[in-house]
mmCIF file of C-alpha atoms and ligand atoms in Angstrom:
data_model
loop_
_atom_site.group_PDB
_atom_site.id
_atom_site.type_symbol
_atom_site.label_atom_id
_atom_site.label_comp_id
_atom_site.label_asym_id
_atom_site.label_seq_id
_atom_site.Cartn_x
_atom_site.Cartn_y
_atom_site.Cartn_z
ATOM 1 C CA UNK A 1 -172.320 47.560 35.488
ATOM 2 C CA UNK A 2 -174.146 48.313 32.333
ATOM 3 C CA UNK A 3 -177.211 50.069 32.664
ATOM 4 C CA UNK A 4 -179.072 47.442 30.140
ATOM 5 C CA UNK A 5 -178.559 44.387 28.690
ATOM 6 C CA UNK A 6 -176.814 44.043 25.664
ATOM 7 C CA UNK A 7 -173.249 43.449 24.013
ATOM 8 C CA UNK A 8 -170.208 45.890 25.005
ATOM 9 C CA UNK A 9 -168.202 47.397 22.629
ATOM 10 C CA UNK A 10 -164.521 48.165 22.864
ATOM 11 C CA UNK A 11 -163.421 50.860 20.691
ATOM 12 C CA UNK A 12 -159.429 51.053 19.714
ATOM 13 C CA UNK A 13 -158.575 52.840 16.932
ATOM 14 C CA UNK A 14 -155.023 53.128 17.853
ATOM 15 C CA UNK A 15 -152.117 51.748 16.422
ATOM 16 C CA UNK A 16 -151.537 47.774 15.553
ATOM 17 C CA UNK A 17 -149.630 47.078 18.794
ATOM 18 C CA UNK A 18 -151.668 48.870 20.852
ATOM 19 C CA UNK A 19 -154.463 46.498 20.135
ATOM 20 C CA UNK A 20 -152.237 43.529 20.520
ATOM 21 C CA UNK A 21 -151.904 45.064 24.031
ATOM 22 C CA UNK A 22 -155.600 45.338 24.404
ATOM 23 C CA UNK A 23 -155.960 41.657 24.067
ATOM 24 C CA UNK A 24 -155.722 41.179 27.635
ATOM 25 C CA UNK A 25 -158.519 43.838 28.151
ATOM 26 C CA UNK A 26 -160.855 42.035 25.902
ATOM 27 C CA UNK A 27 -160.446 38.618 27.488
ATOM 28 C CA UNK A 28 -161.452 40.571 30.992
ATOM 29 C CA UNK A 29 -164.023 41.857 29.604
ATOM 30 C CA UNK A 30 -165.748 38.898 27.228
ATOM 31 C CA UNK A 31 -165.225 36.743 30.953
ATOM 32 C CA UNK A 32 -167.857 39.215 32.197
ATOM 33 C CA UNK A 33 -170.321 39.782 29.518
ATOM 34 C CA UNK A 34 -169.361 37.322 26.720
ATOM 35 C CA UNK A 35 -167.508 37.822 23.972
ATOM 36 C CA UNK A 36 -167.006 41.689 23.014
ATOM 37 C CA UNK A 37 -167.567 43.549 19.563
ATOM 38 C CA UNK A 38 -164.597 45.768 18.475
ATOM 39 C CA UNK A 39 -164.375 49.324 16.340
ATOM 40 C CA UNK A 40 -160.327 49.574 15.483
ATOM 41 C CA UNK A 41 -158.554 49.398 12.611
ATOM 42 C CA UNK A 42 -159.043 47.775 9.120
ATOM 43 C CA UNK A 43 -155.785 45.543 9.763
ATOM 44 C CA UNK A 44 -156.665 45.452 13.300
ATOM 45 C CA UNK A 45 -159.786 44.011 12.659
ATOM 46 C CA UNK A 46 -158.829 41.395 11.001
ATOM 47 C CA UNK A 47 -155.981 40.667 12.857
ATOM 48 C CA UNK A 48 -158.440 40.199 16.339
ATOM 49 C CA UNK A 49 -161.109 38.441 14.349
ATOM 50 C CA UNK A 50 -160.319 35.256 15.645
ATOM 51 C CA UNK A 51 -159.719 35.761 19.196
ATOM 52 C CA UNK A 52 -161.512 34.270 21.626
ATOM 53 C CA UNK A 53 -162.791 37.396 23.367
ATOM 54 C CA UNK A 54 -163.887 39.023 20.196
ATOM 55 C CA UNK A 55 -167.629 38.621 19.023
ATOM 56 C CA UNK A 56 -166.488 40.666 15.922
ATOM 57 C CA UNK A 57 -163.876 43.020 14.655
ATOM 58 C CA UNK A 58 -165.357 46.457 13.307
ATOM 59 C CA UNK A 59 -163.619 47.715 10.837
ATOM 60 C CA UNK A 60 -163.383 51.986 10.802
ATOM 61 C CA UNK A 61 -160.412 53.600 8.093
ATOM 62 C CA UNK A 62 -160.674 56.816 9.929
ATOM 63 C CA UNK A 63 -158.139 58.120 7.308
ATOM 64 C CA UNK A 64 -159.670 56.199 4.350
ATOM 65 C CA UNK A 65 -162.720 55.322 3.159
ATOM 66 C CA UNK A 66 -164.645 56.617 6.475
ATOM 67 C CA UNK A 67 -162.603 59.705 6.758
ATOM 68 C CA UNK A 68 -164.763 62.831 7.413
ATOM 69 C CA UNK A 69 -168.340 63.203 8.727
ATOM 70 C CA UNK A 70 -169.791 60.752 6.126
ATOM 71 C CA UNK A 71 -167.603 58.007 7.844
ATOM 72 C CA UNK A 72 -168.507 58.852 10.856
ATOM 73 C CA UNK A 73 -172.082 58.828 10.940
ATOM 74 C CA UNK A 74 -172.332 55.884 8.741
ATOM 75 C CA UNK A 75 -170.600 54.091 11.838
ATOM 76 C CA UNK A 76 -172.324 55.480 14.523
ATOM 77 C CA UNK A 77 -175.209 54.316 12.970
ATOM 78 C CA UNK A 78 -174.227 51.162 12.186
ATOM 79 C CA UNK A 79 -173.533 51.197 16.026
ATOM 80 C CA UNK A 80 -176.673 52.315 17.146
ATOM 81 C CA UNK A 81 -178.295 49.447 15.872
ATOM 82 C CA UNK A 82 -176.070 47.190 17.398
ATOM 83 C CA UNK A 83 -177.987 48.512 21.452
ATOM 84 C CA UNK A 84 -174.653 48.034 22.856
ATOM 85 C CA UNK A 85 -174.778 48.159 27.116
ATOM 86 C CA UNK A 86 -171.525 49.745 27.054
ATOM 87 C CA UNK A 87 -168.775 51.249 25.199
ATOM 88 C CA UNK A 88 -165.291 50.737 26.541
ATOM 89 C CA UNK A 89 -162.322 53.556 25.348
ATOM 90 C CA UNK A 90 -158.811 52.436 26.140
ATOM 91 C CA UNK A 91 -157.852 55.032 23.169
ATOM 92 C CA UNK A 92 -158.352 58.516 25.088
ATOM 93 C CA UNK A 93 -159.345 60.143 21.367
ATOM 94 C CA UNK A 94 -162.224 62.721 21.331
ATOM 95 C CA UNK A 95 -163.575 60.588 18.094
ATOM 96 C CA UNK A 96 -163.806 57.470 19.778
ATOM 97 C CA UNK A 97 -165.694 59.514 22.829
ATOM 98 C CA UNK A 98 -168.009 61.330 20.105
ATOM 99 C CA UNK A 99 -168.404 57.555 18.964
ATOM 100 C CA UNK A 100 -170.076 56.020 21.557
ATOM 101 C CA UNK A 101 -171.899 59.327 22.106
ATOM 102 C CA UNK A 102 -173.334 59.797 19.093
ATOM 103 C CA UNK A 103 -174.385 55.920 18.796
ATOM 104 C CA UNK A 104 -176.442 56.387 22.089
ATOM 105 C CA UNK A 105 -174.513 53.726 24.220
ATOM 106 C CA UNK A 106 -175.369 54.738 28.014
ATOM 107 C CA UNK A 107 -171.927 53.453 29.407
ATOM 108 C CA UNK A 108 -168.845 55.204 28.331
ATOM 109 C CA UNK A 109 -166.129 53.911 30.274
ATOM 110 C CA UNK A 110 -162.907 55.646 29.877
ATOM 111 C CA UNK A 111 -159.826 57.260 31.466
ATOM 112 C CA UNK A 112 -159.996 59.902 33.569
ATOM 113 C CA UNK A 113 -156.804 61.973 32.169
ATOM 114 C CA UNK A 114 -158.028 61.838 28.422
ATOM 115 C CA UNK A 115 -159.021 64.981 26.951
ATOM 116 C CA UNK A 116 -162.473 63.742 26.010
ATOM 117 C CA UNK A 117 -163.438 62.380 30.142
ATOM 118 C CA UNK A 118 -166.289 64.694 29.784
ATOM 119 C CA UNK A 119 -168.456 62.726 27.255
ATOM 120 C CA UNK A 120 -167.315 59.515 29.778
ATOM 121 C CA UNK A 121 -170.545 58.281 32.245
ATOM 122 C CA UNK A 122 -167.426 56.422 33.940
ATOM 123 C CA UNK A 123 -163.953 57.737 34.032
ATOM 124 C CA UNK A 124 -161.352 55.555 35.580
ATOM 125 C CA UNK A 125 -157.934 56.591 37.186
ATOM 126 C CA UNK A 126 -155.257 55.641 34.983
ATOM 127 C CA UNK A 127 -151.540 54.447 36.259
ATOM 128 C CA UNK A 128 -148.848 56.317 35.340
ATOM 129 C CA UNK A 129 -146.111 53.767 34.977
ATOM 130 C CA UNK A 130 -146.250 49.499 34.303
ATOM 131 C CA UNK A 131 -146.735 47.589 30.999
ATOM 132 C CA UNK A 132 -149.822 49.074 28.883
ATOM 133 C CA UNK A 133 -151.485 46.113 29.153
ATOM 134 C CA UNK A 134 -151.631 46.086 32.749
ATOM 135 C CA UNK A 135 -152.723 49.892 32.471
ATOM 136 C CA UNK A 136 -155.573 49.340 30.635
ATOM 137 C CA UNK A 137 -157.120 46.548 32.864
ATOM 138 C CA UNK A 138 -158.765 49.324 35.281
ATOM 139 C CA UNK A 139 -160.957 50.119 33.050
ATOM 140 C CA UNK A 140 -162.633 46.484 33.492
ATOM 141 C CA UNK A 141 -163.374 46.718 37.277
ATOM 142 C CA UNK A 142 -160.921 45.332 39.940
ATOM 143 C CA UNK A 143 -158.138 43.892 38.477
ATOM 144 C CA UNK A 144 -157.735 39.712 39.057
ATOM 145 C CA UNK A 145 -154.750 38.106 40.398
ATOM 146 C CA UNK A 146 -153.667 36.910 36.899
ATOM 147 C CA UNK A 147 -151.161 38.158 34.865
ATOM 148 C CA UNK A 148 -151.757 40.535 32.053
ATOM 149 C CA UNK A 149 -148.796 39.652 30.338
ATOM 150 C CA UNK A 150 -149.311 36.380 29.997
ATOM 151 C CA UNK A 151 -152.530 37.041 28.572
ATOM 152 C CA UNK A 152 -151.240 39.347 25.611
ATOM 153 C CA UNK A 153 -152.574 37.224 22.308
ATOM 154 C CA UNK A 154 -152.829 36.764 18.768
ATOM 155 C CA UNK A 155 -155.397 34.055 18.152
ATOM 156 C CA UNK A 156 -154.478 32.163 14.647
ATOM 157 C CA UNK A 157 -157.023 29.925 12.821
ATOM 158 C CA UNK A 158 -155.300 26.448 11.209
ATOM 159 C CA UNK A 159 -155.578 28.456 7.561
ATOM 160 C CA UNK A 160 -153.192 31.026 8.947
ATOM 161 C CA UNK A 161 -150.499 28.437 10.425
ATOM 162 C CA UNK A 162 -150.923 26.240 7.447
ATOM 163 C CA UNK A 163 -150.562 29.568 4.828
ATOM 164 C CA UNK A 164 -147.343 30.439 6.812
ATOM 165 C CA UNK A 165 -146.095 26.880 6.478
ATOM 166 C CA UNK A 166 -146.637 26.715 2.799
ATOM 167 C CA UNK A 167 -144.707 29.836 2.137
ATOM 168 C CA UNK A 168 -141.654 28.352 4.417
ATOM 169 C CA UNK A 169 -141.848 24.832 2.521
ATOM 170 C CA UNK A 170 -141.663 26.757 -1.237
ATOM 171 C CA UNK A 171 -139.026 28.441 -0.033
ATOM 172 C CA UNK A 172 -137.049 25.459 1.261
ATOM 173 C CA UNK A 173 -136.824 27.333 5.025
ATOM 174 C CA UNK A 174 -136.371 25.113 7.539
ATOM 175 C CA UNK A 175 -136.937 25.771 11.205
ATOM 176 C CA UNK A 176 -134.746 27.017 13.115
ATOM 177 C CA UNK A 177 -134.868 30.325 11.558
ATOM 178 C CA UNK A 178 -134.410 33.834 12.619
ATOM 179 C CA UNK A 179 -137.255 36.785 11.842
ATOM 180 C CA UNK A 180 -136.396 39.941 11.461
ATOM 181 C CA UNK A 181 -138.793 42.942 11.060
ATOM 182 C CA UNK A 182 -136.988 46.258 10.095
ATOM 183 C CA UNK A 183 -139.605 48.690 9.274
ATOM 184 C CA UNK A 184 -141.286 50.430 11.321
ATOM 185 C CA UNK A 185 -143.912 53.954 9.950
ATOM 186 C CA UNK A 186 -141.761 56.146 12.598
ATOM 187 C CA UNK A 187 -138.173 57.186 10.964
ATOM 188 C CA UNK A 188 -136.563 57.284 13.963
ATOM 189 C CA UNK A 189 -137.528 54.065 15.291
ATOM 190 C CA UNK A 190 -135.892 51.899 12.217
ATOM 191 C CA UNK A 191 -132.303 50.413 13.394
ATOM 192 C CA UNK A 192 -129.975 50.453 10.626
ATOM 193 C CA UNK A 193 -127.819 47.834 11.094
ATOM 194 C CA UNK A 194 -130.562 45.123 9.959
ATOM 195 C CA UNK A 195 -128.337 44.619 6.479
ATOM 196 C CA UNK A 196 -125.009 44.205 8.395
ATOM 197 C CA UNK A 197 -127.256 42.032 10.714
ATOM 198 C CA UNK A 198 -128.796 39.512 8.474
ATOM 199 C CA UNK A 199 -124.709 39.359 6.589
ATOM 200 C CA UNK A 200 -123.490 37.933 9.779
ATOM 201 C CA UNK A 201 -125.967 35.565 11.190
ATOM 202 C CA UNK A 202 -125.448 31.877 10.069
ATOM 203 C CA UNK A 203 -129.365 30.584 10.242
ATOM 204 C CA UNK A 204 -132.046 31.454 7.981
ATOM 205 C CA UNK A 205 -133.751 33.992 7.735
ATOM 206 C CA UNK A 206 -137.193 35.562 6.977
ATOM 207 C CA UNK A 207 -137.736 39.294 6.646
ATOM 208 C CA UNK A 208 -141.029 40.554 7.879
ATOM 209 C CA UNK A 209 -143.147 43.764 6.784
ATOM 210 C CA UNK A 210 -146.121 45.306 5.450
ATOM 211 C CA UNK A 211 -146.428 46.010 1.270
ATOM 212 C CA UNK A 212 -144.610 49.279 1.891
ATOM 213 C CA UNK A 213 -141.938 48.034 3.889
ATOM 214 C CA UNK A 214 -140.858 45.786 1.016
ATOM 215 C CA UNK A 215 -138.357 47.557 -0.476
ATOM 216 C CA UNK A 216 -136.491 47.630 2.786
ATOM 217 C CA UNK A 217 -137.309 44.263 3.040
ATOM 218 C CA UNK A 218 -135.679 43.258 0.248
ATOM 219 C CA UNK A 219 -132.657 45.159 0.537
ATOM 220 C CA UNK A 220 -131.732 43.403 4.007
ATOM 221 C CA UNK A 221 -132.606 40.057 2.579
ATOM 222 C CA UNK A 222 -130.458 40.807 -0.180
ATOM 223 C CA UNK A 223 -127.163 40.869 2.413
ATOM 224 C CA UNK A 224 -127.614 36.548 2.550
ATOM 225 C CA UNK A 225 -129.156 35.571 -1.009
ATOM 226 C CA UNK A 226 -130.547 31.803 -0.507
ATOM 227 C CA UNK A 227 -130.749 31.827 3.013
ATOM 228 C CA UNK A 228 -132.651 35.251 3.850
ATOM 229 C CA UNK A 229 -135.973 35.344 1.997
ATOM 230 C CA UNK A 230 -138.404 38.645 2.237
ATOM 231 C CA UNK A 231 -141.914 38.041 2.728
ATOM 232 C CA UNK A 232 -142.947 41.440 2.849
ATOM 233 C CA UNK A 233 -146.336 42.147 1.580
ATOM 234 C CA UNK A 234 -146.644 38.402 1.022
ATOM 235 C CA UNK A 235 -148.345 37.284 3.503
ATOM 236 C CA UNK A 236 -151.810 38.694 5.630
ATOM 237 C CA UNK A 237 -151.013 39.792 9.224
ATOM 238 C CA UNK A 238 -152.674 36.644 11.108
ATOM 239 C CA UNK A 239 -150.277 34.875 8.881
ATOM 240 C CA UNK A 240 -146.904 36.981 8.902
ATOM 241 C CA UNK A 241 -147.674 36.369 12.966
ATOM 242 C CA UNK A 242 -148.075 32.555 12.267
ATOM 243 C CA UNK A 243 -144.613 32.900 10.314
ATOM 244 C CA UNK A 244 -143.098 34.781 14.128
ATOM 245 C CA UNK A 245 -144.249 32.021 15.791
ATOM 246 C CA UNK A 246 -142.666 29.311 13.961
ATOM 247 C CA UNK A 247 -139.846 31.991 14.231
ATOM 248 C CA UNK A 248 -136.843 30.760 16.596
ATOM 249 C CA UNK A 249 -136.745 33.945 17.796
ATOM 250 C CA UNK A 250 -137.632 37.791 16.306
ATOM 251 C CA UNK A 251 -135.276 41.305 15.773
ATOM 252 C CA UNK A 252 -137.518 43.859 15.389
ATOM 253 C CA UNK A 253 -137.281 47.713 15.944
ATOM 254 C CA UNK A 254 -139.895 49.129 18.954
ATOM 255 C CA UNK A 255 -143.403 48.209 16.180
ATOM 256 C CA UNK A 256 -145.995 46.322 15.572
ATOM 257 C CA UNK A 257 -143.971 42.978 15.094
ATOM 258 C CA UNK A 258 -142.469 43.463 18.484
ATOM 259 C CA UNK A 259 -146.236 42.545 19.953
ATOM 260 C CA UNK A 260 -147.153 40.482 17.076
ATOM 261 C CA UNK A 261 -144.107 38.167 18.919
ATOM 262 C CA UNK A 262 -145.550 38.977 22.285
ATOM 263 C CA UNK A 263 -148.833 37.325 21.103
ATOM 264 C CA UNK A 264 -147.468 33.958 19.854
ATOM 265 C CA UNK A 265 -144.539 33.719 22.790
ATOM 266 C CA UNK A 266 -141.724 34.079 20.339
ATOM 267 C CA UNK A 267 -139.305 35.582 22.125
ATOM 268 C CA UNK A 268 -137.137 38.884 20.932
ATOM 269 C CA UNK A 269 -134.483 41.338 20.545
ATOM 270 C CA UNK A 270 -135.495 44.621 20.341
ATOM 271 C CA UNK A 271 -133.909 47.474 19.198
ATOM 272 C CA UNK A 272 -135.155 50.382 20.858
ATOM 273 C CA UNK A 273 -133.991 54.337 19.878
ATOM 274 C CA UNK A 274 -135.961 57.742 20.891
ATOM 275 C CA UNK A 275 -138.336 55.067 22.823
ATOM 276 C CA UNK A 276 -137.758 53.332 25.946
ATOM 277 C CA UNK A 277 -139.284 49.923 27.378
ATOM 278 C CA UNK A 278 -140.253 52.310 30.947
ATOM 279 C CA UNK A 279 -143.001 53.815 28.418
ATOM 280 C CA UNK A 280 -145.040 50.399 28.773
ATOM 281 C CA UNK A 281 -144.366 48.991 25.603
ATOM 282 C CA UNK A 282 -141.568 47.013 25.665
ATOM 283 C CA UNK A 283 -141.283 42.946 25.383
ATOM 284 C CA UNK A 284 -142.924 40.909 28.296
ATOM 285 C CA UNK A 285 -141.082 39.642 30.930
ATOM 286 C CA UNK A 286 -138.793 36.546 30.308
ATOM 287 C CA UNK A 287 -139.178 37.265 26.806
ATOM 288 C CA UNK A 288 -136.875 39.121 25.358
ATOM 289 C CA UNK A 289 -133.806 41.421 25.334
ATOM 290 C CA UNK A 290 -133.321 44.895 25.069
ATOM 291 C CA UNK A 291 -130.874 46.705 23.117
ATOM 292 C CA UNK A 292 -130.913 50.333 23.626
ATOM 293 C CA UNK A 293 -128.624 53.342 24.732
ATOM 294 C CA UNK A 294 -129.484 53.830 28.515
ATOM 295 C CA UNK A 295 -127.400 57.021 28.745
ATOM 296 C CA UNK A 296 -128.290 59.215 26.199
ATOM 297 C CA UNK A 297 -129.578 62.178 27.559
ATOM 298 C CA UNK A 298 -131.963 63.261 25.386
ATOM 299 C CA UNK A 299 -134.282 59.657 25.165
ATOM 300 C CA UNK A 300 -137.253 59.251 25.028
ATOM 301 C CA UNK A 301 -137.670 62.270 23.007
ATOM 302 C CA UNK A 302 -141.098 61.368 21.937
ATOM 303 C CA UNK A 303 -144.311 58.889 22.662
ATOM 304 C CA UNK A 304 -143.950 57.063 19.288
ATOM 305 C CA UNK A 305 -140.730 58.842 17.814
ATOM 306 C CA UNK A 306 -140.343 60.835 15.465
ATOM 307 C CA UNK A 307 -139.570 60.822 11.845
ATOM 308 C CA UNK A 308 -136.601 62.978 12.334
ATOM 309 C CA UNK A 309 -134.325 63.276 14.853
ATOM 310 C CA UNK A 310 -134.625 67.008 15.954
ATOM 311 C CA UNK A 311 -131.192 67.101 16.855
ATOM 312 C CA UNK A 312 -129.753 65.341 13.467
ATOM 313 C CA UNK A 313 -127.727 63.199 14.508
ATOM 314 C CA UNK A 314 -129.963 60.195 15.900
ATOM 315 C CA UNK A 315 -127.431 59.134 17.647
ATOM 316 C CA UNK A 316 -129.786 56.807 19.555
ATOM 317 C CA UNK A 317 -129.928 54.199 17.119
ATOM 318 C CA UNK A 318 -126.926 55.022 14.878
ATOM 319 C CA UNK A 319 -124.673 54.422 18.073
ATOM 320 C CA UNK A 320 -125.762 50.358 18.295
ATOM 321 C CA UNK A 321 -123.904 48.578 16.406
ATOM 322 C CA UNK A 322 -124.591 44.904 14.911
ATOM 323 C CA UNK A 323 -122.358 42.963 17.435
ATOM 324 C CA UNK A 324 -124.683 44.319 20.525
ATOM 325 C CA UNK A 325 -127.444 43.339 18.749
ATOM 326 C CA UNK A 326 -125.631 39.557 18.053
ATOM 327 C CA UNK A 327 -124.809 39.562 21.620
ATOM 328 C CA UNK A 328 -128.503 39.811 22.358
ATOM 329 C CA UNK A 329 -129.079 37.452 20.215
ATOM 330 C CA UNK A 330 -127.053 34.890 22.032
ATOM 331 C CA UNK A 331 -127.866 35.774 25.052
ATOM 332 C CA UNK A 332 -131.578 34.861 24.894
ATOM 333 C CA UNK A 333 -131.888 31.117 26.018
ATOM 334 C CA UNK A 334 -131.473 28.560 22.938
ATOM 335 C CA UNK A 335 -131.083 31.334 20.540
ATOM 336 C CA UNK A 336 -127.358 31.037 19.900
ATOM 337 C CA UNK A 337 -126.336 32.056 16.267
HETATM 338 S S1 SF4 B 401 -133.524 63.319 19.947
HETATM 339 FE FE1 SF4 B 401 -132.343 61.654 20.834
HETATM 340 S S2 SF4 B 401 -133.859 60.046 21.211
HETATM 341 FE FE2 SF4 B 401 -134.801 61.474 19.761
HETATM 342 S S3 SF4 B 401 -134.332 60.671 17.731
HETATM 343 FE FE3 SF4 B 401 -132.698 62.103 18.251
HETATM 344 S S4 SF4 B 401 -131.086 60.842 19.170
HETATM 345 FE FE4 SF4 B 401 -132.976 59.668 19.181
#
C-alpha cells in the first residue's frame, strides 16, 4: 500500500497497443485508489482520456518536443507537484524508473526482470507466458477472479461515435462493412495481400490508418473504387476506433488496430508474420481468427518485428495468400463475405 495519501500514477510510454492492454491494469487499480493519472504517449493520451479509470492522460513525446534532459525535467517536475502515493511501471524502461525517481514518488512498483528493478521500492515477479494483459495485473496486488480480457477497453465519448458516423453517412457507407487496417510502423509486420484482399470482398469497405499510412491506404482502397473508402489520417484515434466498432468485423496486421478492435469487441482477422499470438498479444479469446504460418522455422524472429526480414525472403507473410485470409473471414461467426 502506498506509503501516503495521494493519487497513483501509471506510467506507459510504450507503444499504442500496449496501452490498450493496460486498460485492464488501470481499472484494477482506479477500483483501489480512484481513478489513476497516466504519463504515455501523446496519441495515447488522448486515446485513454476518457476511460473510466483514468483521472487524466499525461502527455510525454519522449522523441519530440520533450526529447532530451529539458523534457525530462520539465515532467518530473510537473510530477512532483502532482504528490503522487505511487508510481506504477508496466513499461520496464530505465526512463520511466528515473521518472518516478526523480519526481520523488515513494512507491515504485515495477517488475522484477526489468533492467531498471533497482530504482523499484516494489518489484513484482512477472509471468513468462499468458495474454499481456493478464501479465501486467500482478503488479496491482492479488489478482481477482475476473477476467482481464474482458476488461481490455477503449472508452468513446458520444462526439467520437457521432464524428465516426458522420464520416460513414458522407460517404454513403452503410453498415455492414468490413475494416481493414494495413499499416503497421514495423516492415515486416505489413501483409501484402490487403489490395488483392479488398478486390475480392463483396461488402464495403473502410481502410484504417494513421496520416502516414495514407498512401497505403489509398492504394488498397483504390482495388474497389465506390465501395472501399480510405479514412486514413481523417479521422482522430478515439474516432477511427468508433469507426472499428461500427465495423462488422476488422483485418488488420499484428498493430495497434488489432487492440483498438479488442477495446470496442469488434471481432478480427489477424494476419500475423515474424510475430506470434504465444507472445501475449494476440486477439482475445472468442474474438478473432488467426492467420499465420505455424511451421516456419525461423518465427518469431523478433519482439515487435523487424523492418527487414534478415533472411530476405519474408517468407512469413509473403507465403499467406488472400484466400486464407477470406477463409478467416468466413469463418468468424456472422462475418460471411
Ligand atoms: S526471419 Fe522469418 S519470421 Fe522474421 S521476417 Fe523473416 S520470414 Fe518473417
Amino acid at each position: 500500500m502506498p506509503m501516503r495519501p495521494g493519487p497513483v500514477l501509471v506510467i506507459q510510454t510504450a507503444f499504442l497497443g500496449d496501452v490498450v492492454l493496460t486498460t485492464p491494469l488501470l481499472t484494477r487499480l482506479a477500483a483501489r485508489h480512484g481513478p489513476v493519472d497516466v504519463v504515455t504517449t501523446p496519441a495515447a493520451a488522448e486515446l485513454i482520456s476518457a476511460h473510466p479509470a483514468v483521472r487524466r492522460g499525461i502527455s510525454y513525446d519522449k522523441r519530440g518536443v520533450d526529447r532530451g534532459i529539458g523534457g525530462f525535467r520539465r515532467l518530473t517536475e510537473r510530477l512532483a507537484a502532482g504528490r503522487y502515493s505511487a508510481a506504477y511501471l508496466p513499461h520496464r524502461s530505465w526512463r520511466s524508473a528515473a521518472l518516478a525517481l526523480c519526481a520523488q514518488i515513494p512507491e515504485r512498483i515495477g517488475f522484477d526482470d526489468s533492467p531498471a528493478a533497482l530504482l523499484y521500492t516494489t518489484r513484482v515477479p512477472r509471468a513468462r507466458g499468458g495474454y499481456e494483459s493478464a501479465r501486467l495485473l500482478p503488479l496491482a496486488g492479488p489478482a481477482s477472479a475476473r477476467d482481464p480480457e474482458a476488461e481490455v477497453r477503449v472508452a468513446l465519448t458520444a462526439a467520437d461515435r457521432e464524428a465516426a458516423d458522420r464520416w460513414l453517412r458522407e460517404r454513403g457507407i452503410a453498415a455492414p462493412f468490413i475494416a481493414v487496417a494495413p499499416g503497421s510502423i514495423w516492415g515486416t509486420k505489413r501483409w501484402q495481400g490487403y489490395v488483392d484482399l479488398v478486390g475480392k470482398l463483396t461488402q464495403p469497405v473502410v481502410v484504417l490508418g494513421s496520416e502516414a499510412d495514407a498512401p497505403l491506404a489509398g492504394e488498397v482502397a483504390a482495388a474497389a473504387p465506390g465501395r472501399a473508402h480510405s479514412a486514413a489520417g481523417a479521422l482522430s484515434l478515439r474516432e477511427s476506433a468508433a469507426l472499428i466498432e461500427r465495423a462488422r468485423l476488422l483485418v488488420t496486421n499484428d498493430s495497434a488496430p488489432l487492440h483498438l478492435a479488442s477495446g470496442v469487441g469488434t471481432p478480427v482477422v489477424a494476419v500475423f508474420g515474424p510475430t506470434t499470438p504465444a507472445q501475449g498479444f494476440g486477439p482475445l479469446q472468442g474474438r478473432g481468427v488467426v492467420v499465420q504460418e505455424s511451421g516456419l522455422w525461423c518465427r518469431p524472429c523478433s519482439p515487435h518485428g523487424p523492418q527487414q526480414c534478415p533472411f530476405g525472403h519474408h517468407a512469413c507473410m509473403r507465403q499467406i495468400g488472400v484466400e486464407r485470409v477470406l477463409d478467416a473471414i468466413n469463418a468468424l461467426p456472422g462475418a460471411r463475405n
